[in-house]
Coordinates of C-alpha atoms in Angstrom, one line a residue:
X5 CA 194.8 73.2 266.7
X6 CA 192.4 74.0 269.4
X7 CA 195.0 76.5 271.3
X8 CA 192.7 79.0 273.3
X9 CA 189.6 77.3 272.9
X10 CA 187.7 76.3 276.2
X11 CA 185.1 74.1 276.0
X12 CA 181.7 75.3 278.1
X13 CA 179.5 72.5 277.4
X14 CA 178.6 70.3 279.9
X15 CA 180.2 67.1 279.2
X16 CA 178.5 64.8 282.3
X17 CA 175.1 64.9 283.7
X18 CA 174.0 63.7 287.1
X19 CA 169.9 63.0 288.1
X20 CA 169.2 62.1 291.4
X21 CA 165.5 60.7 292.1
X22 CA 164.0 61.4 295.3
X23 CA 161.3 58.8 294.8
X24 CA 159.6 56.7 292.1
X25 CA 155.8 56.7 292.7
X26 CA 154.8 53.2 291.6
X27 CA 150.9 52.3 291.4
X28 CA 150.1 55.6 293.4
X29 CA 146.6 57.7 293.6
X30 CA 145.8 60.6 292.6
X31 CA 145.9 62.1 296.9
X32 CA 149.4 59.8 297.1
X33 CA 151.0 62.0 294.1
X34 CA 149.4 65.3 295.9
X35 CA 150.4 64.7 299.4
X36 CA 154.3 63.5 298.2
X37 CA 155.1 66.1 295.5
X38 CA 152.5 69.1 296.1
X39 CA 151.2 69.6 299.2
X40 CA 154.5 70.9 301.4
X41 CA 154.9 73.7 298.5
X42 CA 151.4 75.1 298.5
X43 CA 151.3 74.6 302.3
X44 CA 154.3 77.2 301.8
X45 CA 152.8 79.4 299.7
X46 CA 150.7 81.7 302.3
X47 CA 154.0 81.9 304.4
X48 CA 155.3 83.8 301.7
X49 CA 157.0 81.4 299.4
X50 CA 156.7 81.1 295.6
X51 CA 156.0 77.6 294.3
X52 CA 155.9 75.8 291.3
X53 CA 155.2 72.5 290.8
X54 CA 155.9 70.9 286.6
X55 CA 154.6 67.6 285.0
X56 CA 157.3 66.4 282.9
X57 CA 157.8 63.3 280.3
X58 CA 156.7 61.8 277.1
X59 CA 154.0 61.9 275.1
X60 CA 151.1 60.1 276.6
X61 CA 152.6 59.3 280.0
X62 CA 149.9 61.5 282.4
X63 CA 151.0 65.0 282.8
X64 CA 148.0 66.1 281.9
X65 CA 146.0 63.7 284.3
X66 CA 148.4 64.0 287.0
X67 CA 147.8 67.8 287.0
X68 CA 144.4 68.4 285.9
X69 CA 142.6 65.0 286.7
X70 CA 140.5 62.4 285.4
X71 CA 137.4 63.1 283.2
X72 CA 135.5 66.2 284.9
X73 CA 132.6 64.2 285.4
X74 CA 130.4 62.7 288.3
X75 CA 132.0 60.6 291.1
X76 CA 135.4 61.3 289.8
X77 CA 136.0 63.2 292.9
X78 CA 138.9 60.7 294.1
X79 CA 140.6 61.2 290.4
X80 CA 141.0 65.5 291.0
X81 CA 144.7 65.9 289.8
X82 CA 147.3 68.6 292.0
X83 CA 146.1 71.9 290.6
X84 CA 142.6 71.3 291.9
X85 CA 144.0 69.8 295.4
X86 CA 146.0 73.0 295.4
X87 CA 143.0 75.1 294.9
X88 CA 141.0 72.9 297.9
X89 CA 144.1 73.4 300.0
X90 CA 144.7 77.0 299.1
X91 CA 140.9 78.0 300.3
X92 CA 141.0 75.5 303.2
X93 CA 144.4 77.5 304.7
X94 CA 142.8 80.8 303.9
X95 CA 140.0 79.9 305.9
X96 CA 142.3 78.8 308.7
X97 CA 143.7 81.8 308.9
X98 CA 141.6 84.3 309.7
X99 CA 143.4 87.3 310.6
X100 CA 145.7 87.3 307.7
X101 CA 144.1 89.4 304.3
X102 CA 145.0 87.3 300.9
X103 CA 143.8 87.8 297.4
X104 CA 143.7 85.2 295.2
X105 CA 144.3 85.9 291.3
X106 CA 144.3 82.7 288.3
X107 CA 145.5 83.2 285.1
X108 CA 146.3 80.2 282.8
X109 CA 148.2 80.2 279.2
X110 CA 148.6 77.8 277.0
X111 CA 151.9 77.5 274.3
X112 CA 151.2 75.8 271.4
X113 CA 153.4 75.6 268.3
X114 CA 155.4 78.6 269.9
X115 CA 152.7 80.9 270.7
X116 CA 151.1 82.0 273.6
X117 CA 147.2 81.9 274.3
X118 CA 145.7 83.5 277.1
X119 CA 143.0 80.5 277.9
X120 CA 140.8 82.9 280.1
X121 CA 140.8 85.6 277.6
X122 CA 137.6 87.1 276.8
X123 CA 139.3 87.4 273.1
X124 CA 139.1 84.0 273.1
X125 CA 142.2 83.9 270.1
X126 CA 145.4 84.4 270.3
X127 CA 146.5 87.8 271.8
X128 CA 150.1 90.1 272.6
X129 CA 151.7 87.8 275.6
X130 CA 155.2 87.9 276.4
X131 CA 156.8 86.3 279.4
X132 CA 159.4 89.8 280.9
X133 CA 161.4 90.2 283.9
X134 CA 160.7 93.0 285.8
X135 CA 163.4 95.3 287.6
X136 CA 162.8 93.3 290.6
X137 CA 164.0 90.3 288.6
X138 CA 160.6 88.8 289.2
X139 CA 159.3 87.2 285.9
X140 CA 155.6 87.5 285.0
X141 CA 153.6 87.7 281.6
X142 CA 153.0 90.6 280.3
X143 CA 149.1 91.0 278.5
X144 CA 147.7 87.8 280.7
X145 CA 144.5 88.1 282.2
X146 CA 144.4 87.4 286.0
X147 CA 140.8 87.1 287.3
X148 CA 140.2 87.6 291.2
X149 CA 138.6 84.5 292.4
X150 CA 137.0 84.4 296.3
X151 CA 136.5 80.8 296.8
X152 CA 137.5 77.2 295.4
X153 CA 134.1 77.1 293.4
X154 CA 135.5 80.3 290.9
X155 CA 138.8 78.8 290.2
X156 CA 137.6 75.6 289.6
X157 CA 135.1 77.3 287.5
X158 CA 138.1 79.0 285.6
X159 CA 140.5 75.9 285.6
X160 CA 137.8 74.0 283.9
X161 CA 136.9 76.9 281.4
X162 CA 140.7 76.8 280.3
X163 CA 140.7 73.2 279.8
X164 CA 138.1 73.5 277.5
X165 CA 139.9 76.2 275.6
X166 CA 143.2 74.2 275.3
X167 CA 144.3 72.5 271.6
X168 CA 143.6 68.9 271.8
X169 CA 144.6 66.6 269.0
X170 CA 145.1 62.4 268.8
X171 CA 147.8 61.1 267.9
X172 CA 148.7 57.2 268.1
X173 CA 149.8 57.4 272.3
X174 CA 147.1 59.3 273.4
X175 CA 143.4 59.9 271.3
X176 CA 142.7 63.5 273.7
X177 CA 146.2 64.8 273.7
X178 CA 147.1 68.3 274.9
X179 CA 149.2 69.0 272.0
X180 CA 151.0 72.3 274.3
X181 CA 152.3 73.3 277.7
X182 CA 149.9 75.2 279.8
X183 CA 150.5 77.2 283.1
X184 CA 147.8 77.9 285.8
X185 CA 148.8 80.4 288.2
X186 CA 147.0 80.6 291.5

């Protein structure tokens, strides 16, 4: 009879779009979606910034890039514009003292991988809150990195540990979710 029962499930959804990047560049998708946050970031802030949409639609390039080979320079995805940026701010600023750690996971088929692992398999991760309420994974490697050179060196290194598998959308697909942390 339904007397006492409240439903909690959202019955309407509402998506706003702030802008539809049509025909853009790899520095057009950087400067519009990424750059503000990482600018951010030695002020203080937190920032994430997530690919999201079907399979074979570019996360992966728009994040990580074309093909890491010569002259593809112009096709660098965000992550290694934030790393350029990151370095570049650091060096602008002098007097303040900054450490930079990377770590990068991988989840595939509900399991985490530590991609910069010197394991190099699967090993105890666990995504906790801690009593801050700050979340962070728990058995992840963070390597200290001094200049844009190491954690490209260690972004590229990951990618080459990541499950890849073809499918009929997309012959070098990702096949998981990954995470770089800078």
């Amino acid at each position: 009879d339904g007397l006492g029962v409240v439903n909690h499930q959202q019955e309407q959804f509402q998506f706003q779009f702030d802008q539809v990047l049509h025909n853009t560049g790899q520095e057009g998708v950087y400067e519009t979606c990424a750059r503000d946050a990482v600018a951010s970031v030695l002020d203080g802030y937190n920032a994430t910034i997530m690919a999201y949409g079907q399979t074979g639609a570019g996360k992966t390039y728009t994040m990580t890039g074309g093909k890491y080979t010569q002259g593809s320079f112009q096709q660098r995805g965000i992550v290694p514009r934030c790393i350029a940026d990151i370095f570049n701010q650091i060096k602008a600023r002098p007097q303040m003292a900054v450490t930079v750690r990377v770590a990068y996971c991988e989840i595939y088929n509900e399991v985490f991988y530590d991609l910069l692992s010197d394991a190099g398999a699967k090993v105890d991760i666990a995504v906790q809150e801690d009593s801050k309420g700050g979340v962070h994974v728990k058995g992840l490697t963070y390597h200290i990195v001094n200049s844009e050179e190491d954690a490209l060196g260690l972004l590229f290194e990951g990618e080459t540990n990541r499950a890849i598998a073809e499918h009929q959308l997309n012959k070098m697909s990702s096949r998981s979710h990954a995470v770089f942390s800078l």
